[in-house]
Amino acid sequence: MSAERAVLIWGAGGHGKVVAAVARAMGWAVLGYVDRDDAKRGVQVQDGGGAVVLAEAELDRDTLAEWQRDRGLTAVLLGVGDNRSRLACLDRIAPSLANPAIHPSAVLHSSEPLGLGTVVCAGAVIQPGASIGRAVIVNTGAIVEHDCVLGDGSHLSSGAVLTGGVQVGKRTLVGAGSVVLPGIAIGDDAIVGAGAVVHRDVPDGVAVVGNPARPLGGDR
Protein backbone atom coordinates (compact mmCIF):
# COMPACT_ATOMS: atom_id res chain seq x y z
CA MET A 1 0.00 0.00 0.00
CA SER A 2 1.58 3.29 -1.07
CA ALA A 3 1.70 6.10 1.47
CA GLU A 4 -0.04 8.62 -0.75
CA ARG A 5 -3.13 6.40 -0.85
CA ALA A 6 -3.67 5.72 2.86
CA VAL A 7 -6.61 7.55 4.45
CA LEU A 8 -8.97 7.39 7.40
CA ILE A 9 -12.60 8.46 7.07
CA TRP A 10 -13.93 10.40 10.07
CA GLY A 11 -17.58 9.42 10.24
CA ALA A 12 -19.00 5.94 9.71
CA GLY A 13 -22.52 6.92 8.68
CA GLY A 14 -24.05 7.45 5.27
CA HIS A 15 -21.97 10.45 4.33
CA GLY A 16 -18.83 8.65 5.45
CA LYS A 17 -19.59 5.94 2.88
CA VAL A 18 -19.88 8.61 0.18
CA VAL A 19 -16.55 10.14 1.17
CA ALA A 20 -14.94 6.70 1.14
CA ALA A 21 -16.25 6.24 -2.39
CA VAL A 22 -14.63 9.55 -3.37
CA ALA A 23 -11.34 8.39 -1.86
CA ARG A 24 -11.39 5.08 -3.68
CA ALA A 25 -12.26 6.78 -6.97
CA MET A 26 -9.14 8.88 -6.45
CA GLY A 27 -7.10 5.69 -6.07
CA TRP A 28 -6.67 6.09 -2.30
CA ALA A 29 -7.00 3.09 0.03
CA VAL A 30 -9.27 3.45 3.04
CA LEU A 31 -7.52 2.21 6.19
CA GLY A 32 -10.76 2.39 8.18
CA TYR A 33 -13.30 4.68 9.82
CA VAL A 34 -13.42 6.81 12.94
CA ASP A 35 -16.75 7.00 14.78
CA ARG A 36 -18.14 8.75 17.84
CA ASP A 37 -19.56 5.50 19.21
CA ASP A 38 -16.79 3.31 20.67
CA ALA A 39 -19.17 0.33 20.59
CA LYS A 40 -18.86 0.34 16.81
CA ARG A 41 -15.16 -0.49 16.91
CA GLY A 42 -14.54 -3.41 14.58
CA VAL A 43 -17.94 -3.05 12.92
CA GLN A 44 -17.78 -3.33 9.14
CA VAL A 45 -19.15 -0.13 7.59
CA GLN A 46 -19.51 -1.58 4.10
CA ASP A 47 -19.07 -5.11 2.81
CA GLY A 48 -15.42 -5.24 1.91
CA GLY A 49 -15.17 -1.54 2.52
CA GLY A 50 -13.42 -1.11 5.85
CA ALA A 51 -14.34 -1.19 9.53
CA VAL A 52 -14.40 1.27 12.42
CA VAL A 53 -10.83 1.29 13.75
CA LEU A 54 -10.81 4.25 16.12
CA ALA A 55 -13.23 6.01 18.46
CA GLU A 56 -13.55 9.75 18.03
CA ALA A 57 -12.61 10.35 21.67
CA GLU A 58 -9.17 8.81 21.22
CA LEU A 59 -8.36 10.61 18.01
CA ASP A 60 -5.72 13.20 18.79
CA ARG A 61 -2.57 14.40 17.06
CA ASP A 62 -0.38 11.86 18.85
CA THR A 63 -2.58 8.99 17.69
CA LEU A 64 -2.59 10.33 14.15
CA ALA A 65 1.18 10.67 14.25
CA GLU A 66 1.39 6.97 15.19
CA TRP A 67 -0.83 6.05 12.26
CA GLN A 68 1.38 8.11 9.97
CA ARG A 69 4.49 6.36 11.22
CA ASP A 70 3.18 2.80 11.49
CA ARG A 71 0.51 2.56 8.78
CA GLY A 72 1.43 5.20 6.24
CA LEU A 73 -1.54 7.46 6.95
CA THR A 74 -1.45 10.63 4.86
CA ALA A 75 -4.97 12.07 5.14
CA VAL A 76 -8.09 12.11 7.30
CA LEU A 77 -11.18 12.78 5.18
CA LEU A 78 -14.22 14.27 6.86
CA GLY A 79 -17.32 12.10 6.50
CA VAL A 80 -19.36 13.90 9.17
CA GLY A 81 -22.64 15.28 7.83
CA ASP A 82 -23.45 17.80 10.55
CA ASN A 83 -21.90 21.12 9.59
CA ARG A 84 -20.89 22.38 13.02
CA SER A 85 -19.50 18.99 14.07
CA ARG A 86 -17.53 18.66 10.85
CA LEU A 87 -15.80 21.99 11.44
CA ALA A 88 -14.96 20.95 15.00
CA CYS A 89 -13.44 17.73 13.67
CA LEU A 90 -11.25 19.68 11.28
CA ASP A 91 -9.78 21.66 14.16
CA ARG A 92 -8.48 18.38 15.64
CA ILE A 93 -6.57 17.38 12.51
CA ALA A 94 -3.13 18.70 11.61
CA PRO A 95 -3.34 20.76 8.40
CA SER A 96 -0.93 18.36 6.72
CA LEU A 97 -3.54 15.58 7.09
CA ALA A 98 -6.61 17.65 6.16
CA ASN A 99 -6.38 17.18 2.41
CA PRO A 100 -9.37 18.15 0.28
CA ALA A 101 -10.82 15.24 -1.71
CA ILE A 102 -12.18 15.63 -5.24
CA HIS A 103 -13.97 12.88 -7.13
CA PRO A 104 -12.37 12.38 -10.57
CA SER A 105 -15.71 13.00 -12.30
CA ALA A 106 -16.07 16.45 -10.72
CA VAL A 107 -15.24 19.46 -12.91
CA LEU A 108 -13.21 22.26 -11.31
CA HIS A 109 -12.62 25.38 -13.37
CA SER A 110 -11.85 27.69 -10.45
CA SER A 111 -8.21 28.48 -9.78
CA GLU A 112 -8.97 29.19 -6.11
CA PRO A 113 -7.63 26.44 -3.80
CA LEU A 114 -10.18 24.36 -1.94
CA GLY A 115 -10.27 24.79 1.83
CA LEU A 116 -8.81 22.15 4.13
CA GLY A 117 -11.12 19.21 4.82
CA THR A 118 -13.44 19.94 1.89
CA VAL A 119 -14.96 17.13 -0.18
CA VAL A 120 -16.23 17.51 -3.75
CA CYS A 121 -18.40 14.56 -4.77
CA ALA A 122 -19.12 12.84 -8.07
CA GLY A 123 -20.41 15.00 -10.92
CA ALA A 124 -20.11 18.32 -9.11
CA VAL A 125 -19.10 21.41 -11.10
CA ILE A 126 -17.22 24.41 -9.73
CA GLN A 127 -16.87 27.30 -12.16
CA PRO A 128 -14.22 30.07 -12.48
CA GLY A 129 -13.89 32.55 -9.63
CA ALA A 130 -15.69 30.36 -7.10
CA SER A 131 -14.24 30.21 -3.59
CA ILE A 132 -14.79 27.13 -1.41
CA GLY A 133 -14.01 27.30 2.31
CA ARG A 134 -12.86 24.77 4.91
CA ALA A 135 -14.75 21.54 5.68
CA VAL A 136 -17.28 22.19 2.91
CA ILE A 137 -19.35 19.48 1.21
CA VAL A 138 -20.09 19.99 -2.49
CA ASN A 139 -22.31 16.98 -2.90
CA THR A 140 -23.17 14.78 -5.86
CA GLY A 141 -24.07 16.73 -8.99
CA ALA A 142 -24.12 20.13 -7.29
CA ILE A 143 -23.21 23.20 -9.37
CA VAL A 144 -21.27 26.21 -8.13
CA GLU A 145 -21.33 28.87 -10.82
CA HIS A 146 -18.85 31.71 -11.33
CA ASP A 147 -17.76 33.93 -8.43
CA CYS A 148 -19.77 32.11 -5.76
CA VAL A 149 -18.50 31.82 -2.19
CA LEU A 150 -19.14 28.83 0.09
CA GLY A 151 -18.31 29.57 3.72
CA ASP A 152 -16.54 27.25 6.14
CA GLY A 153 -18.56 24.19 7.14
CA SER A 154 -21.32 24.75 4.59
CA HIS A 155 -23.02 21.96 2.65
CA LEU A 156 -24.28 22.23 -0.91
CA SER A 157 -26.53 19.20 -1.22
CA SER A 158 -26.99 16.88 -4.19
CA GLY A 159 -28.23 18.60 -7.32
CA ALA A 160 -28.32 22.09 -5.80
CA VAL A 161 -27.38 25.01 -8.05
CA LEU A 162 -25.74 28.26 -7.02
CA THR A 163 -26.00 30.66 -9.96
CA GLY A 164 -23.44 33.43 -10.40
CA GLY A 165 -22.14 35.51 -7.51
CA VAL A 166 -24.00 33.72 -4.71
CA GLN A 167 -22.61 33.90 -1.18
CA VAL A 168 -23.31 31.08 1.28
CA GLY A 169 -22.46 31.62 4.94
CA LYS A 170 -20.66 29.44 7.42
CA ARG A 171 -22.32 26.16 8.51
CA THR A 172 -25.25 26.76 6.14
CA LEU A 173 -27.13 23.92 4.44
CA VAL A 174 -28.40 24.37 0.88
CA GLY A 175 -30.87 21.56 0.28
CA ALA A 176 -31.03 19.02 -2.52
CA GLY A 177 -32.29 20.30 -5.86
CA SER A 178 -32.57 23.91 -4.72
CA VAL A 179 -31.64 26.89 -6.90
CA VAL A 180 -30.18 30.15 -5.60
CA LEU A 181 -30.53 33.03 -8.05
CA PRO A 182 -27.66 35.36 -9.02
CA GLY A 183 -26.14 37.68 -6.45
CA ILE A 184 -28.09 36.31 -3.47
CA ALA A 185 -26.44 36.26 -0.04
CA ILE A 186 -27.35 33.50 2.42
CA GLY A 187 -26.23 34.05 6.00
CA ASP A 188 -24.46 31.86 8.53
CA ASP A 189 -26.27 28.83 10.03
CA ALA A 190 -29.16 29.15 7.57
CA ILE A 191 -31.09 26.35 5.87
CA VAL A 192 -32.43 26.29 2.32
CA GLY A 193 -35.00 23.55 1.98
CA ALA A 194 -34.86 20.91 -0.74
CA GLY A 195 -36.23 22.18 -4.04
CA ALA A 196 -36.44 25.80 -2.92
CA VAL A 197 -35.86 28.67 -5.34
CA VAL A 198 -34.14 31.48 -3.45
CA HIS A 199 -34.77 34.90 -4.99
CA ARG A 200 -33.81 37.18 -2.12
CA ASP A 201 -31.22 37.28 0.66
CA VAL A 202 -31.57 34.92 3.61
CA PRO A 203 -30.51 36.24 7.06
CA ASP A 204 -28.34 34.34 9.53
CA GLY A 205 -30.06 31.38 11.17
CA VAL A 206 -33.20 31.47 9.00
CA ALA A 207 -34.71 28.43 7.24
CA VAL A 208 -36.46 29.02 3.92
CA VAL A 209 -38.56 26.64 1.83
CA GLY A 210 -40.64 26.65 -1.34
CA ASN A 211 -40.76 28.38 -4.72
CA PRO A 212 -40.31 31.26 -4.31
CA ALA A 213 -38.51 30.59 -1.02
CA ARG A 214 -40.10 31.98 2.15
CA PRO A 215 -39.11 31.68 5.80
CA LEU A 216 -40.31 28.42 7.31
CA GLY A 217 -43.59 29.06 9.09
CA GLY A 218 -43.91 32.51 7.54
CA ASP A 219 -46.44 33.88 5.06
CA ARG A 220 -46.65 32.14 1.70
PDB file of C-alpha atoms in Angstrom:
ATOM      1  CA  MET A   1       0.000   0.000   0.000  1.00  0.00           C
ATOM      2  CA  SER A   2       1.577   3.289  -1.070  1.00  0.00           C
ATOM      3  CA  ALA A   3       1.698   6.097   1.474  1.00  0.00           C
ATOM      4  CA  GLU A   4      -0.044   8.621  -0.750  1.00  0.00           C
ATOM      5  CA  ARG A   5      -3.129   6.396  -0.851  1.00  0.00           C
ATOM      6  CA  ALA A   6      -3.674   5.724   2.857  1.00  0.00           C
ATOM      7  CA  VAL A   7      -6.615   7.552   4.450  1.00  0.00           C
ATOM      8  CA  LEU A   8      -8.974   7.394   7.402  1.00  0.00           C
ATOM      9  CA  ILE A   9     -12.604   8.456   7.072  1.00  0.00           C
ATOM     10  CA  TRP A  10     -13.928  10.401  10.073  1.00  0.00           C
ATOM     11  CA  GLY A  11     -17.580   9.423  10.243  1.00  0.00           C
ATOM     12  CA  ALA A  12     -18.997   5.937   9.711  1.00  0.00           C
ATOM     13  CA  GLY A  13     -22.518   6.919   8.681  1.00  0.00           C
ATOM     14  CA  GLY A  14     -24.049   7.446   5.269  1.00  0.00           C
ATOM     15  CA  HIS A  15     -21.966  10.452   4.325  1.00  0.00           C
ATOM     16  CA  GLY A  16     -18.832   8.646   5.454  1.00  0.00           C
ATOM     17  CA  LYS A  17     -19.588   5.943   2.882  1.00  0.00           C
ATOM     18  CA  VAL A  18     -19.875   8.607   0.179  1.00  0.00           C
ATOM     19  CA  VAL A  19     -16.549  10.140   1.174  1.00  0.00           C
ATOM     20  CA  ALA A  20     -14.937   6.696   1.142  1.00  0.00           C
ATOM     21  CA  ALA A  21     -16.251   6.236  -2.395  1.00  0.00           C
ATOM     22  CA  VAL A  22     -14.634   9.552  -3.370  1.00  0.00           C
ATOM     23  CA  ALA A  23     -11.342   8.395  -1.856  1.00  0.00           C
ATOM     24  CA  ARG A  24     -11.393   5.077  -3.679  1.00  0.00           C
ATOM     25  CA  ALA A  25     -12.265   6.776  -6.967  1.00  0.00           C
ATOM     26  CA  MET A  26      -9.142   8.876  -6.451  1.00  0.00           C
ATOM     27  CA  GLY A  27      -7.098   5.692  -6.067  1.00  0.00           C
ATOM     28  CA  TRP A  28      -6.668   6.088  -2.300  1.00  0.00           C
ATOM     29  CA  ALA A  29      -6.996   3.087   0.027  1.00  0.00           C
ATOM     30  CA  VAL A  30      -9.270   3.451   3.039  1.00  0.00           C
ATOM     31  CA  LEU A  31      -7.525   2.211   6.192  1.00  0.00           C
ATOM     32  CA  GLY A  32     -10.763   2.389   8.180  1.00  0.00           C
ATOM     33  CA  TYR A  33     -13.299   4.676   9.818  1.00  0.00           C
ATOM     34  CA  VAL A  34     -13.416   6.812  12.943  1.00  0.00           C
ATOM     35  CA  ASP A  35     -16.746   6.997  14.782  1.00  0.00           C
ATOM     36  CA  ARG A  36     -18.139   8.751  17.838  1.00  0.00           C
ATOM     37  CA  ASP A  37     -19.556   5.498  19.212  1.00  0.00           C
ATOM     38  CA  ASP A  38     -16.789   3.306  20.668  1.00  0.00           C
ATOM     39  CA  ALA A  39     -19.166   0.333  20.594  1.00  0.00           C
ATOM     40  CA  LYS A  40     -18.860   0.344  16.807  1.00  0.00           C
ATOM     41  CA  ARG A  41     -15.161  -0.485  16.915  1.00  0.00           C
ATOM     42  CA  GLY A  42     -14.545  -3.414  14.583  1.00  0.00           C
ATOM     43  CA  VAL A  43     -17.944  -3.055  12.919  1.00  0.00           C
ATOM     44  CA  GLN A  44     -17.779  -3.329   9.141  1.00  0.00           C
ATOM     45  CA  VAL A  45     -19.148  -0.128   7.588  1.00  0.00           C
ATOM     46  CA  GLN A  46     -19.514  -1.579   4.100  1.00  0.00           C
ATOM     47  CA  ASP A  47     -19.070  -5.110   2.807  1.00  0.00           C
ATOM     48  CA  GLY A  48     -15.418  -5.245   1.912  1.00  0.00           C
ATOM     49  CA  GLY A  49     -15.170  -1.543   2.521  1.00  0.00           C
ATOM     50  CA  GLY A  50     -13.421  -1.106   5.850  1.00  0.00           C
ATOM     51  CA  ALA A  51     -14.343  -1.193   9.533  1.00  0.00           C
ATOM     52  CA  VAL A  52     -14.400   1.272  12.419  1.00  0.00           C
ATOM     53  CA  VAL A  53     -10.834   1.285  13.745  1.00  0.00           C
ATOM     54  CA  LEU A  54     -10.812   4.249  16.116  1.00  0.00           C
ATOM     55  CA  ALA A  55     -13.230   6.007  18.455  1.00  0.00           C
ATOM     56  CA  GLU A  56     -13.554   9.754  18.035  1.00  0.00           C
ATOM     57  CA  ALA A  57     -12.613  10.353  21.671  1.00  0.00           C
ATOM     58  CA  GLU A  58      -9.170   8.808  21.221  1.00  0.00           C
ATOM     59  CA  LEU A  59      -8.363  10.615  18.006  1.00  0.00           C
ATOM     60  CA  ASP A  60      -5.718  13.195  18.794  1.00  0.00           C
ATOM     61  CA  ARG A  61      -2.573  14.396  17.056  1.00  0.00           C
ATOM     62  CA  ASP A  62      -0.382  11.860  18.854  1.00  0.00           C
ATOM     63  CA  THR A  63      -2.581   8.992  17.689  1.00  0.00           C
ATOM     64  CA  LEU A  64      -2.594  10.325  14.148  1.00  0.00           C
ATOM     65  CA  ALA A  65       1.179  10.669  14.254  1.00  0.00           C
ATOM     66  CA  GLU A  66       1.386   6.973  15.193  1.00  0.00           C
ATOM     67  CA  TRP A  67      -0.829   6.048  12.261  1.00  0.00           C
ATOM     68  CA  GLN A  68       1.383   8.106   9.971  1.00  0.00           C
ATOM     69  CA  ARG A  69       4.492   6.358  11.217  1.00  0.00           C
ATOM     70  CA  ASP A  70       3.180   2.804  11.490  1.00  0.00           C
ATOM     71  CA  ARG A  71       0.506   2.562   8.781  1.00  0.00           C
ATOM     72  CA  GLY A  72       1.435   5.205   6.239  1.00  0.00           C
ATOM     73  CA  LEU A  73      -1.537   7.457   6.948  1.00  0.00           C
ATOM     74  CA  THR A  74      -1.447  10.626   4.862  1.00  0.00           C
ATOM     75  CA  ALA A  75      -4.974  12.074   5.136  1.00  0.00           C
ATOM     76  CA  VAL A  76      -8.090  12.114   7.296  1.00  0.00           C
ATOM     77  CA  LEU A  77     -11.178  12.782   5.178  1.00  0.00           C
ATOM     78  CA  LEU A  78     -14.221  14.265   6.863  1.00  0.00           C
ATOM     79  CA  GLY A  79     -17.318  12.096   6.501  1.00  0.00           C
ATOM     80  CA  VAL A  80     -19.363  13.898   9.173  1.00  0.00           C
ATOM     81  CA  GLY A  81     -22.639  15.275   7.828  1.00  0.00           C
ATOM     82  CA  ASP A  82     -23.449  17.801  10.553  1.00  0.00           C
ATOM     83  CA  ASN A  83     -21.896  21.120   9.594  1.00  0.00           C
ATOM     84  CA  ARG A  84     -20.894  22.376  13.015  1.00  0.00           C
ATOM     85  CA  SER A  85     -19.499  18.993  14.071  1.00  0.00           C
ATOM     86  CA  ARG A  86     -17.525  18.662  10.846  1.00  0.00           C
ATOM     87  CA  LEU A  87     -15.797  21.989  11.441  1.00  0.00           C
ATOM     88  CA  ALA A  88     -14.961  20.947  15.004  1.00  0.00           C
ATOM     89  CA  CYS A  89     -13.438  17.725  13.665  1.00  0.00           C
ATOM     90  CA  LEU A  90     -11.248  19.680  11.279  1.00  0.00           C
ATOM     91  CA  ASP A  91      -9.778  21.661  14.164  1.00  0.00           C
ATOM     92  CA  ARG A  92      -8.484  18.382  15.638  1.00  0.00           C
ATOM     93  CA  ILE A  93      -6.570  17.382  12.512  1.00  0.00           C
ATOM     94  CA  ALA A  94      -3.135  18.699  11.607  1.00  0.00           C
ATOM     95  CA  PRO A  95      -3.342  20.764   8.400  1.00  0.00           C
ATOM     96  CA  SER A  96      -0.932  18.359   6.716  1.00  0.00           C
ATOM     97  CA  LEU A  97      -3.544  15.584   7.093  1.00  0.00           C
ATOM     98  CA  ALA A  98      -6.608  17.649   6.162  1.00  0.00           C
ATOM     99  CA  ASN A  99      -6.382  17.184   2.408  1.00  0.00           C
ATOM    100  CA  PRO A 100      -9.374  18.154   0.275  1.00  0.00           C
ATOM    101  CA  ALA A 101     -10.817  15.241  -1.708  1.00  0.00           C
ATOM    102  CA  ILE A 102     -12.178  15.629  -5.239  1.00  0.00           C
ATOM    103  CA  HIS A 103     -13.972  12.882  -7.128  1.00  0.00           C
ATOM    104  CA  PRO A 104     -12.370  12.375 -10.570  1.00  0.00           C
ATOM    105  CA  SER A 105     -15.707  13.003 -12.299  1.00  0.00           C
ATOM    106  CA  ALA A 106     -16.073  16.452 -10.717  1.00  0.00           C
ATOM    107  CA  VAL A 107     -15.240  19.458 -12.910  1.00  0.00           C
ATOM    108  CA  LEU A 108     -13.208  22.256 -11.305  1.00  0.00           C
ATOM    109  CA  HIS A 109     -12.625  25.380 -13.368  1.00  0.00           C
ATOM    110  CA  SER A 110     -11.851  27.687 -10.451  1.00  0.00           C
ATOM    111  CA  SER A 111      -8.212  28.480  -9.783  1.00  0.00           C
ATOM    112  CA  GLU A 112      -8.975  29.187  -6.111  1.00  0.00           C
ATOM    113  CA  PRO A 113      -7.627  26.444  -3.803  1.00  0.00           C
ATOM    114  CA  LEU A 114     -10.180  24.363  -1.940  1.00  0.00           C
ATOM    115  CA  GLY A 115     -10.272  24.787   1.831  1.00  0.00           C
ATOM    116  CA  LEU A 116      -8.812  22.148   4.129  1.00  0.00           C
ATOM    117  CA  GLY A 117     -11.122  19.212   4.819  1.00  0.00           C
ATOM    118  CA  THR A 118     -13.437  19.942   1.887  1.00  0.00           C
ATOM    119  CA  VAL A 119     -14.963  17.125  -0.176  1.00  0.00           C
ATOM    120  CA  VAL A 120     -16.233  17.505  -3.753  1.00  0.00           C
ATOM    121  CA  CYS A 121     -18.405  14.559  -4.773  1.00  0.00           C
ATOM    122  CA  ALA A 122     -19.122  12.836  -8.071  1.00  0.00           C
ATOM    123  CA  GLY A 123     -20.411  14.996 -10.924  1.00  0.00           C
ATOM    124  CA  ALA A 124     -20.113  18.319  -9.113  1.00  0.00           C
ATOM    125  CA  VAL A 125     -19.103  21.409 -11.097  1.00  0.00           C
ATOM    126  CA  ILE A 126     -17.223  24.414  -9.725  1.00  0.00           C
ATOM    127  CA  GLN A 127     -16.866  27.298 -12.160  1.00  0.00           C
ATOM    128  CA  PRO A 128     -14.219  30.066 -12.476  1.00  0.00           C
ATOM    129  CA  GLY A 129     -13.885  32.549  -9.634  1.00  0.00           C
ATOM    130  CA  ALA A 130     -15.692  30.360  -7.104  1.00  0.00           C
ATOM    131  CA  SER A 131     -14.239  30.210  -3.592  1.00  0.00           C
ATOM    132  CA  ILE A 132     -14.786  27.133  -1.412  1.00  0.00           C
ATOM    133  CA  GLY A 133     -14.006  27.302   2.309  1.00  0.00           C
ATOM    134  CA  ARG A 134     -12.863  24.774   4.910  1.00  0.00           C
ATOM    135  CA  ALA A 135     -14.754  21.540   5.678  1.00  0.00           C
ATOM    136  CA  VAL A 136     -17.282  22.190   2.910  1.00  0.00           C
ATOM    137  CA  ILE A 137     -19.352  19.483   1.212  1.00  0.00           C
ATOM    138  CA  VAL A 138     -20.095  19.993  -2.485  1.00  0.00           C
ATOM    139  CA  ASN A 139     -22.312  16.984  -2.903  1.00  0.00           C
ATOM    140  CA  THR A 140     -23.175  14.780  -5.859  1.00  0.00           C
ATOM    141  CA  GLY A 141     -24.070  16.725  -8.995  1.00  0.00           C
ATOM    142  CA  ALA A 142     -24.121  20.127  -7.293  1.00  0.00           C
ATOM    143  CA  ILE A 143     -23.207  23.196  -9.369  1.00  0.00           C
ATOM    144  CA  VAL A 144     -21.269  26.213  -8.126  1.00  0.00           C
ATOM    145  CA  GLU A 145     -21.328  28.875 -10.817  1.00  0.00           C
ATOM    146  CA  HIS A 146     -18.850  31.711 -11.333  1.00  0.00           C
ATOM    147  CA  ASP A 147     -17.760  33.926  -8.426  1.00  0.00           C
ATOM    148  CA  CYS A 148     -19.768  32.113  -5.763  1.00  0.00           C
ATOM    149  CA  VAL A 149     -18.501  31.817  -2.192  1.00  0.00           C
ATOM    150  CA  LEU A 150     -19.143  28.830   0.086  1.00  0.00           C
ATOM    151  CA  GLY A 151     -18.311  29.567   3.719  1.00  0.00           C
ATOM    152  CA  ASP A 152     -16.536  27.249   6.139  1.00  0.00           C
ATOM    153  CA  GLY A 153     -18.559  24.195   7.143  1.00  0.00           C
ATOM    154  CA  SER A 154     -21.315  24.750   4.587  1.00  0.00           C
ATOM    155  CA  HIS A 155     -23.016  21.956   2.650  1.00  0.00           C
ATOM    156  CA  LEU A 156     -24.280  22.226  -0.912  1.00  0.00           C
ATOM    157  CA  SER A 157     -26.532  19.200  -1.223  1.00  0.00           C
ATOM    158  CA  SER A 158     -26.986  16.881  -4.188  1.00  0.00           C
ATOM    159  CA  GLY A 159     -28.231  18.603  -7.324  1.00  0.00           C
ATOM    160  CA  ALA A 160     -28.319  22.094  -5.798  1.00  0.00           C
ATOM    161  CA  VAL A 161     -27.376  25.013  -8.051  1.00  0.00           C
ATOM    162  CA  LEU A 162     -25.735  28.258  -7.022  1.00  0.00           C
ATOM    163  CA  THR A 163     -26.002  30.657  -9.958  1.00  0.00           C
ATOM    164  CA  GLY A 164     -23.441  33.429 -10.403  1.00  0.00           C
ATOM    165  CA  GLY A 165     -22.143  35.508  -7.511  1.00  0.00           C
ATOM    166  CA  VAL A 166     -24.004  33.718  -4.710  1.00  0.00           C
ATOM    167  CA  GLN A 167     -22.606  33.895  -1.181  1.00  0.00           C
ATOM    168  CA  VAL A 168     -23.307  31.080   1.277  1.00  0.00           C
ATOM    169  CA  GLY A 169     -22.456  31.621   4.944  1.00  0.00           C
ATOM    170  CA  LYS A 170     -20.657  29.436   7.423  1.00  0.00           C
ATOM    171  CA  ARG A 171     -22.321  26.164   8.510  1.00  0.00           C
ATOM    172  CA  THR A 172     -25.252  26.758   6.135  1.00  0.00           C
ATOM    173  CA  LEU A 173     -27.135  23.915   4.445  1.00  0.00           C
ATOM    174  CA  VAL A 174     -28.398  24.370   0.879  1.00  0.00           C
ATOM    175  CA  GLY A 175     -30.869  21.563   0.276  1.00  0.00           C
ATOM    176  CA  ALA A 176     -31.027  19.019  -2.523  1.00  0.00           C
ATOM    177  CA  GLY A 177     -32.290  20.298  -5.857  1.00  0.00           C
ATOM    178  CA  SER A 178     -32.569  23.906  -4.717  1.00  0.00           C
ATOM    179  CA  VAL A 179     -31.638  26.892  -6.896  1.00  0.00           C
ATOM    180  CA  VAL A 180     -30.178  30.147  -5.598  1.00  0.00           C
ATOM    181  CA  LEU A 181     -30.531  33.028  -8.052  1.00  0.00           C
ATOM    182  CA  PRO A 182     -27.658  35.359  -9.016  1.00  0.00           C
ATOM    183  CA  GLY A 183     -26.142  37.677  -6.445  1.00  0.00           C
ATOM    184  CA  ILE A 184     -28.090  36.305  -3.466  1.00  0.00           C
ATOM    185  CA  ALA A 185     -26.437  36.260  -0.038  1.00  0.00           C
ATOM    186  CA  ILE A 186     -27.353  33.496   2.421  1.00  0.00           C
ATOM    187  CA  GLY A 187     -26.230  34.053   6.004  1.00  0.00           C
ATOM    188  CA  ASP A 188     -24.457  31.856   8.535  1.00  0.00           C
ATOM    189  CA  ASP A 189     -26.274  28.831  10.034  1.00  0.00           C
ATOM    190  CA  ALA A 190     -29.164  29.151   7.573  1.00  0.00           C
ATOM    191  CA  ILE A 191     -31.087  26.346   5.865  1.00  0.00           C
ATOM    192  CA  VAL A 192     -32.428  26.287   2.319  1.00  0.00           C
ATOM    193  CA  GLY A 193     -35.002  23.546   1.976  1.00  0.00           C
ATOM    194  CA  ALA A 194     -34.864  20.906  -0.737  1.00  0.00           C
ATOM    195  CA  GLY A 195     -36.227  22.178  -4.045  1.00  0.00           C
ATOM    196  CA  ALA A 196     -36.436  25.802  -2.916  1.00  0.00           C
ATOM    197  CA  VAL A 197     -35.857  28.675  -5.342  1.00  0.00           C
ATOM    198  CA  VAL A 198     -34.138  31.481  -3.455  1.00  0.00           C
ATOM    199  CA  HIS A 199     -34.771  34.896  -4.988  1.00  0.00           C
ATOM    200  CA  ARG A 200     -33.815  37.175  -2.118  1.00  0.00           C
ATOM    201  CA  ASP A 201     -31.225  37.284   0.662  1.00  0.00           C
ATOM    202  CA  VAL A 202     -31.571  34.916   3.614  1.00  0.00           C
ATOM    203  CA  PRO A 203     -30.510  36.237   7.065  1.00  0.00           C
ATOM    204  CA  ASP A 204     -28.343  34.342   9.531  1.00  0.00           C
ATOM    205  CA  GLY A 205     -30.065  31.384  11.167  1.00  0.00           C
ATOM    206  CA  VAL A 206     -33.204  31.466   9.002  1.00  0.00           C
ATOM    207  CA  ALA A 207     -34.714  28.430   7.245  1.00  0.00           C
ATOM    208  CA  VAL A 208     -36.458  29.021   3.916  1.00  0.00           C
ATOM    209  CA  VAL A 209     -38.564  26.642   1.835  1.00  0.00           C
ATOM    210  CA  GLY A 210     -40.638  26.654  -1.335  1.00  0.00           C
ATOM    211  CA  ASN A 211     -40.759  28.381  -4.722  1.00  0.00           C
ATOM    212  CA  PRO A 212     -40.306  31.257  -4.306  1.00  0.00           C
ATOM    213  CA  ALA A 213     -38.506  30.593  -1.018  1.00  0.00           C
ATOM    214  CA  ARG A 214     -40.101  31.979   2.145  1.00  0.00           C
ATOM    215  CA  PRO A 215     -39.106  31.678   5.802  1.00  0.00           C
ATOM    216  CA  LEU A 216     -40.312  28.417   7.314  1.00  0.00           C
ATOM    217  CA  GLY A 217     -43.589  29.061   9.094  1.00  0.00           C
ATOM    218  CA  GLY A 218     -43.914  32.512   7.542  1.00  0.00           C
ATOM    219  CA  ASP A 219     -46.443  33.880   5.056  1.00  0.00           C
ATOM    220  CA  ARG A 220     -46.652  32.141   1.699  1.00  0.00           C
TER     221      ARG A 220
END
